[in-house]
Amino acid sequence: MSPSAIGQWLDLFMMIALCTLIMTGIPVVFILTGTAVVFAGLGILFGAFDAFLLGALAQRVFGTMTSEVLIAIPLFIFMGMMLEKSKIAPELLEAMGRLFGPLRGGLAVSVTLVGALLAASTGIVGATVVTMGLIALPAMMRNRYQPEFSCGTICAAGTLGQIIPPSTVMVILGEVLAAAYQQAQLAQGKFSVETISVGQLFAGAMIPGLMLAGLYILYQVALCWWKPEIGPAMRREEAERLPASALARALLPPIALIVCVLGSILGGIATPTEAAAVGAVGATLLAGLRLGGGPAWPIHGAALSALGLVALGSLFDMRIGREAPPLPDLLAMWAALPLALMLAYGIAVSLRRAFGGGVLGGVSHSTMSVTAMIFATLIGATLFSLVFRGLGGDDMIRAFLEMIPGGKYGALFVVMLIVFILGFPLDFVEIVIIVVPIVGPVLLQMGIDPIWFGVLLALNLQTSFLTPPLGPTLFYLQGVLPKGVTARQVYRGVTPFVILQLLGLLLVVLFPGLATWLPEVIFK
């Protein structure tokens, strides 16, 4: 048997081993690394793998470590964890509940809106679903909401972070998809390659994400007006209106933070990494304001100083080191100095309050743990992909997809079906890191639009995470269910939202412009 034929068999067994070991529950990073090492050794033994290729691993790992885009990951995670652990989320949910509570289904609408904001800021489905389950589910049950409807609403709201930017998972998807797109163009003989950015993927996901949230809300409002007993209005004693000042204090800061982060990316003012830094600083200031323990003027002064610095940076050339900057630029630099000092002082005050309140330690630990998991998986997937390609896996995948009836759309359907099934045992990050580098270049060579493919992938995985009986979101919620609520009720409640997910996915398939129009307009 020739070395190429041996390589194809090893590739096949490599994929079978990966899928089998994933079901055992062993951490994916160990499975990826161990499988790659074992099959690389077998390939070298049978002459089907060139050991020289392993020398490229160090360069690829270094490229991962120095990627400017991936620096946004720990910053976005820090932002989401700070908003969660500083108890800004419960305050936001209570305010939204008071705002919509007097309406039938108002609490469900509030949960959807707050879940979208929290999920977009953390990008971690498990953390969002558990947080919403602990905060919102008791309130909904106390107001006589049907358990099935309540559980379905919380599960659906928690998964919105897979598609609504800005989120950590979209940053990873954008980076991996950009690499796959470049490989596809190089394979086609195009050496002047086009690139896609995380900002373009954010823009592509915006309309489908908002459309999906809108479908949820329309269903909730319509169902509760048709059957009031499913989601009645809040009781009069609990629906007491908040003062306008308290409502604004709870709603405006976190919403403004999300808008500033996303708006700076879509408006071309900042890169995703710079916007993530703004989000981390903004979440720290909000935590300092929420935790209190002193006057509020340092926080307000820091926020105003940050706005002033952005205005100066957009109006003047603030680059230092020039030999003879014009007088207006020089004056702007001196004006930025006290603003920067005020911002630094506000951040220091906020960090001190977060540390004193026992928040900063937990946020730092969670950020480090999640970031380490993501980057370890990235490195393991890099080694796996390197060995898989070295054994001739690209040719095998290409031949398999090209033989599927229906051309590129038939191949896309099969890939989406595989990804949907993988969504049961694996997390979004793991699937993106493992699957996209393998099948992405082949699909993109067939003419699939990369932004459209990325949005479809996010919607598909979101649907998989919700689908009974193996959807991970359902297991997350079952861990915090109150007494009297069963897993069967969770499955029944989430089924209508799965149907809405499929409807949203179908709309994006039939009308690709839902995903491609906004990036074309903004990044033309």
Coordinates of C-alpha atoms in Angstrom, one line a residue:
M1 CA 0.0 0.0 0.0
S2 CA 1.4 3.4 -1.0
P3 CA 2.2 6.1 1.7
S4 CA -0.7 8.3 0.5
A5 CA -3.2 5.5 0.8
I6 CA -1.9 4.7 4.3
G7 CA -2.2 8.4 5.2
Q8 CA -5.9 8.4 4.1
W9 CA -6.6 5.4 6.3
L10 CA -4.8 7.1 9.2
D11 CA -6.8 10.3 8.7
L12 CA -10.0 8.3 8.7
F13 CA -9.1 6.5 11.9
M14 CA -7.9 9.8 13.4
M15 CA -11.3 11.3 13.0
I16 CA -13.0 8.2 14.3
A17 CA -10.8 8.2 17.4
L18 CA -11.5 11.9 18.0
C19 CA -15.3 11.5 17.8
T20 CA -15.1 8.4 20.0
L21 CA -12.9 9.9 22.7
I22 CA -15.0 13.1 22.8
M23 CA -17.9 11.0 24.1
T24 CA -15.8 9.8 27.1
G25 CA -15.9 13.3 28.7
I26 CA -12.1 13.7 28.8
P27 CA -11.1 17.4 28.3
V28 CA -11.0 18.1 24.6
V29 CA -7.5 19.7 24.7
F30 CA -6.0 16.4 25.9
I31 CA -7.9 14.4 23.3
L32 CA -6.8 16.7 20.5
T33 CA -3.1 16.7 21.6
G34 CA -3.0 13.0 22.4
T35 CA -4.7 11.9 19.1
A36 CA -2.4 14.1 17.1
V37 CA 0.8 12.8 18.7
V38 CA -0.3 9.1 18.4
F39 CA -1.3 9.4 14.7
A40 CA 1.8 11.5 13.9
G41 CA 3.9 8.7 15.3
L42 CA 2.0 6.1 13.3
G43 CA 2.4 8.2 10.2
I44 CA 6.1 8.5 10.7
L45 CA 6.4 4.7 11.4
F46 CA 4.6 3.8 8.1
G47 CA 6.2 6.6 6.0
A48 CA 3.0 8.5 5.5
F49 CA 3.9 11.6 7.5
D50 CA 6.9 13.9 7.3
A51 CA 8.3 14.6 10.8
F52 CA 9.7 17.8 9.4
L53 CA 6.2 19.3 9.4
L54 CA 6.1 19.2 13.2
G55 CA 8.7 22.0 13.1
A56 CA 5.9 24.4 12.0
L57 CA 4.1 23.9 15.3
A58 CA 6.2 26.3 17.2
Q59 CA 5.7 29.0 14.6
R60 CA 1.9 28.5 14.6
V61 CA 1.8 28.6 18.4
F62 CA 3.8 31.8 18.4
G63 CA 1.4 33.3 15.8
T64 CA -1.5 32.4 18.1
M65 CA 0.3 34.0 21.1
T66 CA 1.0 37.2 19.2
S67 CA -2.3 37.6 17.4
E68 CA -3.6 41.0 18.1
V69 CA -7.2 40.0 17.5
L70 CA -7.0 37.1 20.0
I71 CA -6.0 39.6 22.7
A72 CA -9.6 40.6 22.7
I73 CA -10.6 37.3 24.2
P74 CA -9.4 37.8 27.8
L75 CA -10.6 41.4 27.7
F76 CA -14.2 40.4 26.6
I77 CA -14.2 37.7 29.2
F78 CA -13.1 40.1 31.9
M79 CA -15.8 42.5 30.9
G80 CA -18.5 39.9 31.1
M81 CA -17.3 38.4 34.4
M82 CA -17.1 41.9 36.0
L83 CA -20.7 42.7 34.9
E84 CA -21.9 39.4 36.3
K85 CA -20.0 39.2 39.6
S86 CA -20.5 42.8 40.6
K87 CA -24.3 42.1 40.6
I88 CA -25.0 44.5 37.8
A89 CA -27.0 41.7 36.1
P90 CA -29.6 41.3 38.8
E91 CA -30.2 45.0 39.1
L92 CA -30.6 45.2 35.3
L93 CA -33.1 42.3 35.3
E94 CA -35.1 43.8 38.2
A95 CA -35.3 47.1 36.4
M96 CA -36.4 45.5 33.1
G97 CA -38.9 43.4 35.0
R98 CA -40.5 46.5 36.6
L99 CA -40.5 48.1 33.2
F100 CA -42.3 45.3 31.3
G101 CA -43.8 43.4 34.2
P102 CA -47.3 45.0 34.1
L103 CA -47.7 43.5 30.6
R104 CA -48.7 39.9 30.0
G105 CA -45.5 38.0 29.3
G106 CA -43.5 41.1 30.3
L107 CA -41.1 39.2 32.5
A108 CA -40.3 36.8 29.6
V109 CA -39.6 39.8 27.4
S110 CA -37.3 41.2 30.1
V111 CA -35.4 37.9 30.4
T112 CA -34.9 37.8 26.7
L113 CA -33.6 41.4 26.5
V114 CA -31.3 41.0 29.6
G115 CA -30.2 37.6 28.4
A116 CA -29.2 39.0 25.1
L117 CA -27.2 41.8 26.8
L118 CA -25.5 39.5 29.2
A119 CA -24.8 36.8 26.6
A120 CA -23.3 39.3 24.2
S121 CA -21.0 40.6 26.9
T122 CA -19.8 37.2 28.3
G123 CA -20.2 35.0 25.2
I124 CA -20.2 32.0 27.5
V125 CA -23.5 30.1 27.3
G126 CA -23.1 28.1 30.5
A127 CA -22.4 31.2 32.7
T128 CA -25.3 33.1 31.2
V129 CA -27.9 30.3 31.5
V130 CA -26.9 29.5 35.1
T131 CA -26.9 33.2 36.0
M132 CA -30.4 33.8 34.4
G133 CA -31.7 30.5 36.0
L134 CA -30.7 31.7 39.5
I135 CA -31.9 35.2 39.1
A136 CA -34.9 35.1 36.7
L137 CA -36.5 31.6 37.2
P138 CA -37.5 32.2 40.9
A139 CA -39.0 35.6 40.0
M140 CA -41.0 34.1 37.1
M141 CA -42.3 31.2 39.2
R142 CA -43.2 33.6 42.0
N143 CA -45.4 35.5 39.5
R144 CA -47.2 32.3 38.5
Y145 CA -45.5 31.8 35.1
Q146 CA -45.8 28.4 33.6
P147 CA -42.6 26.4 34.4
E148 CA -42.2 25.1 30.8
F149 CA -42.5 28.6 29.4
S150 CA -40.1 30.1 32.0
C151 CA -37.4 27.4 31.4
G152 CA -37.7 27.7 27.6
T153 CA -37.4 31.5 27.8
I154 CA -34.2 31.3 29.9
C155 CA -32.5 28.7 27.8
A156 CA -33.3 30.6 24.6
A157 CA -32.1 33.9 26.0
G158 CA -28.9 32.4 27.3
T159 CA -27.9 31.1 23.9
L160 CA -28.4 34.5 22.1
G161 CA -24.7 35.3 22.9
Q162 CA -23.7 32.8 20.2
I163 CA -25.0 35.2 17.5
I164 CA -25.4 38.7 19.0
P165 CA -22.1 40.6 19.0
P166 CA -19.8 41.5 20.6
S167 CA -19.0 38.1 22.1
T168 CA -15.9 36.0 22.7
V169 CA -17.0 33.2 20.5
M170 CA -17.5 35.5 17.5
V171 CA -13.9 36.8 17.9
I172 CA -12.6 33.2 17.8
L173 CA -14.8 32.3 14.8
G174 CA -13.7 35.5 13.0
E175 CA -10.1 34.7 13.5
V176 CA -10.3 31.0 12.4
L177 CA -12.6 31.9 9.5
A178 CA -10.2 34.5 8.2
A179 CA -7.3 32.0 8.2
A180 CA -9.5 29.4 6.4
Y181 CA -10.5 32.0 3.8
Q182 CA -6.9 32.9 3.1
Q183 CA -6.0 29.2 2.7
A184 CA -8.9 28.8 0.3
Q185 CA -7.7 31.6 -1.9
L186 CA -4.1 30.4 -1.9
A187 CA -5.3 27.0 -2.9
Q188 CA -7.1 28.6 -5.9
G189 CA -3.9 30.3 -7.0
K190 CA -4.8 33.8 -5.7
F191 CA -1.7 35.3 -4.1
S192 CA -3.3 38.8 -3.7
V193 CA -5.8 37.5 -1.1
E194 CA -8.8 39.2 0.3
T195 CA -9.3 39.2 4.0
I196 CA -12.3 39.3 6.4
S197 CA -12.2 40.8 9.8
V198 CA -13.9 40.1 13.1
G199 CA -15.7 43.5 12.6
Q200 CA -17.2 42.2 9.4
L201 CA -18.5 39.1 11.1
F202 CA -19.9 41.2 13.9
A203 CA -21.8 43.2 11.3
G204 CA -23.0 40.1 9.5
A205 CA -24.4 38.6 12.7
M206 CA -26.1 41.8 13.9
I207 CA -29.3 41.5 11.8
P208 CA -29.8 37.7 12.2
G209 CA -29.2 38.0 15.9
L210 CA -31.7 40.9 16.4
M211 CA -34.1 39.1 14.1
L212 CA -33.9 36.0 16.3
A213 CA -34.4 38.0 19.5
G214 CA -37.4 39.7 17.8
L215 CA -38.9 36.3 16.9
Y216 CA -38.6 35.2 20.6
I217 CA -40.3 38.3 21.8
L218 CA -43.1 38.1 19.3
Y219 CA -43.8 34.5 20.3
Q220 CA -43.8 35.4 24.0
V221 CA -46.1 38.3 23.7
A222 CA -48.5 36.5 21.3
L223 CA -48.7 33.4 23.4
C224 CA -49.3 35.3 26.7
W225 CA -52.0 37.4 25.1
W226 CA -53.6 34.2 23.8
K227 CA -53.2 32.2 27.0
P228 CA -52.8 34.7 29.9
E229 CA -52.3 31.9 32.4
I230 CA -48.9 31.0 30.8
G231 CA -47.4 34.4 31.5
P232 CA -49.6 36.7 33.5
A233 CA -48.8 40.3 34.4
M234 CA -46.9 40.9 37.6
R235 CA -48.8 41.3 40.8
R236 CA -49.6 44.8 41.8
E237 CA -47.4 44.8 44.8
E238 CA -44.4 43.6 42.8
A239 CA -45.1 45.7 39.7
E240 CA -44.6 48.9 41.6
R241 CA -42.9 51.3 39.3
L242 CA -39.3 52.4 39.8
P243 CA -38.5 56.1 39.9
A244 CA -37.3 57.3 36.5
S245 CA -33.8 58.0 38.0
A246 CA -33.5 54.5 39.4
L247 CA -34.6 53.0 36.1
A248 CA -32.1 55.1 34.2
R249 CA -29.3 54.2 36.7
A250 CA -29.9 50.5 36.2
L251 CA -30.5 50.4 32.4
L252 CA -28.4 53.1 30.8
P253 CA -24.9 52.3 31.9
P254 CA -24.7 48.7 30.8
I255 CA -26.6 49.3 27.6
A256 CA -24.4 52.3 26.8
L257 CA -21.3 50.2 27.4
I258 CA -22.4 47.5 24.9
V259 CA -23.4 50.2 22.4
C260 CA -20.0 51.9 22.7
V261 CA -18.1 48.7 22.3
L262 CA -20.1 47.5 19.3
G263 CA -20.5 50.9 17.8
S264 CA -16.8 51.6 17.9
I265 CA -16.1 48.4 16.0
L266 CA -18.8 48.8 13.4
G267 CA -18.0 52.5 13.0
G268 CA -14.4 51.8 12.3
I269 CA -13.3 53.9 15.3
A270 CA -11.6 51.0 17.0
T271 CA -10.4 47.4 16.3
P272 CA -12.1 44.6 18.2
T273 CA -9.1 44.4 20.6
E274 CA -9.3 48.2 21.3
A275 CA -13.0 48.0 21.7
A276 CA -12.6 45.0 24.1
A277 CA -10.2 47.1 26.2
V278 CA -12.8 49.9 26.3
G279 CA -15.4 47.3 27.4
A280 CA -13.1 45.9 30.2
V281 CA -12.4 49.5 31.5
G282 CA -16.1 50.4 31.3
A283 CA -17.2 47.3 33.1
T284 CA -14.6 48.0 35.9
L285 CA -15.9 51.6 36.3
L286 CA -19.5 50.3 36.4
A287 CA -18.5 47.8 39.1
G288 CA -16.8 50.6 41.1
L289 CA -20.0 52.7 40.8
R290 CA -22.2 49.7 41.7
L291 CA -20.2 48.5 44.7
G292 CA -20.0 52.0 46.2
G293 CA -17.9 52.5 49.3
G294 CA -17.1 56.1 48.5
P295 CA -18.0 59.2 46.4
A296 CA -19.1 58.6 42.9
W297 CA -17.2 61.6 41.3
P298 CA -14.0 59.7 40.5
I299 CA -16.1 57.2 38.4
H300 CA -18.0 59.9 36.7
G301 CA -14.9 61.9 36.1
A302 CA -13.1 58.9 34.6
A303 CA -16.0 58.2 32.2
L304 CA -16.1 61.8 31.1
S305 CA -12.3 61.8 30.7
A306 CA -12.6 58.7 28.5
L307 CA -15.1 60.4 26.3
G308 CA -12.8 63.5 26.1
L309 CA -9.8 61.3 25.1
V310 CA -11.9 59.7 22.3
A311 CA -13.0 63.1 21.0
L312 CA -9.4 64.4 21.0
G313 CA -8.1 61.3 19.3
S314 CA -10.7 61.7 16.5
L315 CA -10.1 65.4 16.0
F316 CA -6.4 65.7 16.3
D317 CA -3.2 63.6 15.4
M318 CA -2.2 62.5 18.9
R319 CA 0.9 60.5 17.8
I320 CA 3.9 61.2 20.0
G321 CA 7.5 61.2 18.8
R322 CA 7.1 63.5 15.9
E323 CA 9.8 66.1 15.5
A324 CA 7.6 69.2 15.0
P325 CA 3.9 68.5 15.5
P326 CA 1.5 71.4 14.6
L327 CA 0.4 73.7 17.4
P328 CA -3.2 72.4 17.6
D329 CA -1.9 68.8 17.9
L330 CA 0.6 69.8 20.5
L331 CA -2.1 71.6 22.6
A332 CA -4.4 68.5 22.2
M333 CA -1.6 66.3 23.6
W334 CA -1.2 68.5 26.7
A335 CA -5.0 68.6 27.1
A336 CA -5.1 64.8 27.0
L337 CA -2.6 64.5 29.9
P338 CA -5.0 65.5 32.8
L339 CA -7.8 63.5 31.2
A340 CA -5.6 60.4 31.1
L341 CA -4.6 61.0 34.8
M342 CA -8.3 61.3 35.8
L343 CA -9.1 58.1 33.9
A344 CA -6.3 56.3 35.6
Y345 CA -7.4 57.5 39.0
G346 CA -11.0 56.4 38.3
I347 CA -9.9 53.0 37.3
A348 CA -7.7 52.7 40.4
V349 CA -10.6 53.6 42.6
S350 CA -12.9 51.1 40.9
L351 CA -10.3 48.3 41.2
R352 CA -9.8 49.1 44.9
R353 CA -13.6 48.9 45.5
A354 CA -13.8 45.7 43.5
F355 CA -11.0 44.2 45.5
G356 CA -12.5 45.3 48.8
G357 CA -15.9 43.9 47.8
G358 CA -14.4 40.5 47.0
V359 CA -15.2 40.8 43.3
L360 CA -11.8 41.4 41.7
G361 CA -10.3 38.1 42.8
G362 CA -13.2 36.0 41.4
V363 CA -13.3 37.9 38.2
S364 CA -9.5 37.5 37.7
H365 CA -9.6 33.8 38.5
S366 CA -12.5 33.2 36.1
T367 CA -10.9 35.2 33.3
M368 CA -7.7 33.3 33.7
S369 CA -9.4 29.9 33.7
V370 CA -11.6 30.5 30.7
T371 CA -8.8 32.2 28.7
A372 CA -6.4 29.3 29.5
M373 CA -9.0 26.8 28.4
I374 CA -9.5 28.6 25.1
F375 CA -5.9 29.1 24.2
A376 CA -4.9 25.5 25.3
T377 CA -7.7 24.2 23.0
L378 CA -6.4 26.5 20.2
I379 CA -2.9 25.0 20.5
G380 CA -4.2 21.4 20.7
A381 CA -6.4 22.0 17.6
T382 CA -3.4 23.6 15.8
L383 CA -1.4 20.4 16.4
F384 CA -4.3 18.2 15.4
S385 CA -4.9 20.2 12.2
L386 CA -1.2 20.1 11.3
V387 CA -1.0 16.3 11.6
F388 CA -4.4 15.8 9.8
R389 CA -3.2 17.9 6.8
G390 CA 0.2 16.2 6.9
L391 CA -1.5 12.9 6.4
G392 CA -3.4 14.2 3.4
G393 CA -6.6 15.0 5.2
D394 CA -7.3 18.1 3.0
D395 CA -7.6 15.9 -0.1
M396 CA -9.8 13.4 1.6
I397 CA -12.2 16.1 2.9
R398 CA -12.3 17.8 -0.5
A399 CA -13.0 14.5 -2.3
F400 CA -15.8 13.7 0.2
L401 CA -17.5 17.1 -0.1
E402 CA -17.2 17.2 -3.9
M403 CA -18.9 13.8 -4.3
I404 CA -22.0 14.9 -2.3
P405 CA -25.0 15.6 -4.6
G406 CA -26.1 19.3 -4.8
G407 CA -22.7 20.9 -5.3
K408 CA -21.6 23.5 -2.8
Y409 CA -25.1 23.7 -1.1
G410 CA -25.2 19.9 -0.6
A411 CA -21.7 20.0 0.9
L412 CA -22.8 22.9 3.1
F413 CA -25.8 21.0 4.3
V414 CA -23.7 17.9 5.3
V415 CA -21.2 20.1 7.1
M416 CA -24.0 21.9 9.0
L417 CA -25.5 18.5 9.9
I418 CA -22.2 17.3 11.3
V419 CA -21.7 20.5 13.2
F420 CA -25.2 20.3 14.6
I421 CA -24.5 16.8 16.0
L422 CA -21.1 17.9 17.4
G423 CA -23.0 20.7 19.3
F424 CA -24.3 18.1 21.7
P425 CA -21.0 17.0 23.3
L426 CA -18.8 20.0 22.5
D427 CA -18.7 23.7 23.3
F428 CA -18.9 26.4 20.6
V429 CA -15.2 27.2 21.0
E430 CA -14.1 23.6 20.6
I431 CA -16.3 23.1 17.5
V432 CA -15.1 26.2 15.8
I433 CA -11.4 25.5 16.5
I434 CA -11.7 21.8 15.4
V435 CA -14.1 21.9 12.4
V436 CA -13.6 25.2 10.7
P437 CA -9.9 24.8 9.9
I438 CA -10.6 21.3 8.4
V439 CA -13.8 21.9 6.3
G440 CA -13.7 25.7 6.0
P441 CA -11.0 26.0 3.2
V442 CA -12.7 23.4 1.1
L443 CA -16.2 25.0 1.4
L444 CA -14.9 28.5 0.7
Q445 CA -13.0 27.2 -2.4
M446 CA -16.5 26.1 -3.7
G447 CA -17.7 29.7 -3.6
I448 CA -19.4 29.9 -0.2
D449 CA -19.4 33.4 1.2
P450 CA -17.3 33.4 4.4
I451 CA -19.5 35.9 6.3
W452 CA -22.7 33.9 5.4
F453 CA -21.0 30.7 6.4
G454 CA -19.9 32.1 9.7
V455 CA -23.4 33.4 10.6
L456 CA -25.0 30.1 9.5
L457 CA -22.5 28.2 11.7
A458 CA -23.3 30.4 14.7
L459 CA -27.1 29.9 14.2
N460 CA -26.7 26.2 13.7
L461 CA -24.7 25.7 16.9
Q462 CA -27.2 27.9 18.8
T463 CA -30.0 25.6 17.6
S464 CA -28.0 22.5 18.6
F465 CA -27.3 23.8 22.1
L466 CA -31.1 24.1 22.6
T467 CA -32.3 20.9 21.1
P468 CA -33.6 18.2 23.5
P469 CA -32.5 15.8 24.9
L470 CA -28.8 16.4 24.6
G471 CA -28.5 20.2 24.2
P472 CA -25.9 21.5 26.6
T473 CA -28.0 24.5 27.6
L474 CA -30.7 22.2 29.0
F475 CA -28.1 20.5 31.3
Y476 CA -26.8 23.9 32.5
L477 CA -30.3 25.0 33.5
Q478 CA -31.2 21.6 35.1
G479 CA -28.3 22.2 37.6
V480 CA -30.2 25.2 39.1
L481 CA -33.8 24.1 38.8
P482 CA -36.0 24.8 41.9
K483 CA -37.9 22.0 43.5
G484 CA -41.0 20.9 41.6
V485 CA -39.6 21.7 38.1
T486 CA -38.5 18.6 36.1
A487 CA -36.3 18.0 33.1
R488 CA -39.3 17.0 31.0
Q489 CA -40.8 20.5 31.6
V490 CA -37.5 22.0 30.4
Y491 CA -37.6 19.9 27.2
R492 CA -41.3 20.8 26.5
G493 CA -40.7 24.5 27.2
V494 CA -37.6 24.8 24.9
T495 CA -39.2 23.0 21.9
P496 CA -41.1 26.1 20.5
F497 CA -37.8 28.1 20.7
V498 CA -36.0 25.4 18.7
I499 CA -38.7 25.8 16.0
L500 CA -38.1 29.6 16.0
Q501 CA -34.3 28.9 15.7
L502 CA -34.9 26.7 12.7
L503 CA -37.1 29.4 11.2
G504 CA -34.4 32.0 11.7
L505 CA -31.8 29.6 10.2
L506 CA -34.1 29.0 7.2
L507 CA -34.6 32.7 6.6
V508 CA -30.8 33.3 6.6
V509 CA -30.3 30.4 4.2
L510 CA -33.1 31.7 1.8
F511 CA -32.0 35.3 2.1
P512 CA -28.2 35.5 2.4
G513 CA -28.4 39.3 2.4
L514 CA -29.6 39.2 6.0
A515 CA -25.9 38.3 6.8
T516 CA -24.0 40.0 4.0
W517 CA -25.8 43.3 3.4
L518 CA -24.6 45.2 6.6
P519 CA -20.9 44.2 6.2
E520 CA -21.0 45.3 2.5
V521 CA -22.5 48.7 3.6
I522 CA -20.2 49.4 6.5
F523 CA -17.0 47.9 5.1
K524 CA -17.5 48.8 1.4

